[in-house]
mmCIF file of C-alpha atoms in Angstrom:
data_model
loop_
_atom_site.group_PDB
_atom_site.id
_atom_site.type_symbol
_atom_site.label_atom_id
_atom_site.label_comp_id
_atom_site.label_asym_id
_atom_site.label_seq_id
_atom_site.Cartn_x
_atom_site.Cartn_y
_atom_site.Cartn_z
ATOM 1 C CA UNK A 16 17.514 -84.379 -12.530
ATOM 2 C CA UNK A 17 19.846 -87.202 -13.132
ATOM 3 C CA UNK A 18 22.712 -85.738 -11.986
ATOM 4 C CA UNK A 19 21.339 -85.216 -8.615
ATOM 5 C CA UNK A 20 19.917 -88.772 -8.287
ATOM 6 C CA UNK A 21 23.739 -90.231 -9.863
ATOM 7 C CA UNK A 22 25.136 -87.657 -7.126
ATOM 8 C CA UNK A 23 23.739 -88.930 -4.109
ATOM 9 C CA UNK A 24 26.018 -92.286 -4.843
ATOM 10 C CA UNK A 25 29.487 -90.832 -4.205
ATOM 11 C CA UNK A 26 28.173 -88.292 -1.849
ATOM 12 C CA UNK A 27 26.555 -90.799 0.782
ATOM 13 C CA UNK A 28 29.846 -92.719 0.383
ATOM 14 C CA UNK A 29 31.869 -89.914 1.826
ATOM 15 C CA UNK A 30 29.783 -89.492 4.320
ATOM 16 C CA UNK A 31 29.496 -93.252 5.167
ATOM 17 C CA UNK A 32 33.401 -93.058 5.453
ATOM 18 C CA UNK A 33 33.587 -90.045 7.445
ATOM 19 C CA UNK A 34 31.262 -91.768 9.699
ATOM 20 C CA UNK A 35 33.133 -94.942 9.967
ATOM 21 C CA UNK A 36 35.128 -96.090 13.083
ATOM 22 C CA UNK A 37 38.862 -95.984 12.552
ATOM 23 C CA UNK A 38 41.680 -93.680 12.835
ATOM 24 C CA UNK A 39 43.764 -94.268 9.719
ATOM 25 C CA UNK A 40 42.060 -94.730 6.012
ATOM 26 C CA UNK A 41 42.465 -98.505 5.883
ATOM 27 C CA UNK A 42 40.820 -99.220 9.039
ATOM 28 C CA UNK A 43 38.085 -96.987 8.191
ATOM 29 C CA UNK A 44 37.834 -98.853 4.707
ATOM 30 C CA UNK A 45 37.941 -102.081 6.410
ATOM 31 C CA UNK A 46 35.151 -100.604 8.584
ATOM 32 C CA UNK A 47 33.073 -99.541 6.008
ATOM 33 C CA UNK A 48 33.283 -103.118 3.803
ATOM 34 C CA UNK A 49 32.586 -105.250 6.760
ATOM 35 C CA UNK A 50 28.998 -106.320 7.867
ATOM 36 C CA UNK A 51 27.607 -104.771 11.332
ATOM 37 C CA UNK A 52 26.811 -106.795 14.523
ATOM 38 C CA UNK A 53 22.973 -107.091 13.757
ATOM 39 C CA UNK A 54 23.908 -108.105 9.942
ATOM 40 C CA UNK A 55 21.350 -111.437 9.534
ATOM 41 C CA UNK A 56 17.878 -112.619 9.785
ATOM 42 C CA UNK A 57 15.835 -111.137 12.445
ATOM 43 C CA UNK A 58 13.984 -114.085 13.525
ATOM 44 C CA UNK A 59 16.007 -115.539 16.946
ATOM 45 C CA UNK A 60 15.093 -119.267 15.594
ATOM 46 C CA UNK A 61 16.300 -118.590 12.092
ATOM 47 C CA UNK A 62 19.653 -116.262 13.000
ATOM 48 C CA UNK A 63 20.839 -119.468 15.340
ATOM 49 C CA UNK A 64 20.171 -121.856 12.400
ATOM 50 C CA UNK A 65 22.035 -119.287 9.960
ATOM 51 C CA UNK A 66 25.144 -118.917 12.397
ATOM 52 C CA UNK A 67 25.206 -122.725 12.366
ATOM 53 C CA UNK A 68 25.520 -122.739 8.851
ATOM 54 C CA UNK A 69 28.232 -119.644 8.438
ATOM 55 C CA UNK A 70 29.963 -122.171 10.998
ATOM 56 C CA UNK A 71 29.990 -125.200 8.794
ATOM 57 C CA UNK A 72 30.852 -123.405 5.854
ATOM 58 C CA UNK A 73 33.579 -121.509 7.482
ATOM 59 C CA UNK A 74 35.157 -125.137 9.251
ATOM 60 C CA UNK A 75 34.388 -126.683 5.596
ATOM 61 C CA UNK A 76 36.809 -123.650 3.938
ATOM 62 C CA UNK A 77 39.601 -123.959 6.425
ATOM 63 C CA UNK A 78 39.676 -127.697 5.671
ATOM 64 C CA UNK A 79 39.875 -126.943 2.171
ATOM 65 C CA UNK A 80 42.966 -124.602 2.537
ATOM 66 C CA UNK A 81 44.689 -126.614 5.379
ATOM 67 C CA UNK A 82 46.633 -128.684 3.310
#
């Protein structure tokens, strides 16, 4: 019974990669480890506030990194 449940892991990841857009393995793998377009909060009033903040945070690492 374990085995089955434990099983389902690797076996949804194959199919999750055959499924993935890409022609060659990496962009596939890239494809597969990246978030999708309607990755977030739901709410319209909470997604802008949270795309404000992946802004800030993303202008606050280049700044870090720039020099």
């Amino acid at each position: 019974m374990a085995a089955i449940a434990i099983g389902q892991v690797p076996l949804w990841m194959v199919i999750t990669f055959a499924k993935a857009p890409g022609k060659t393995i990496c962009q596939k793998l890239k494809a597969t480890f990246s978030p999708s377009e309607n990755y977030g909060p739901r709410d319209p009033m909470i997604r802008g506030e949270w795309n404000a903040w992946k802004q800030e945070q993303l202008k606050a690492r280049k700044g870090r990194f720039a020099a």
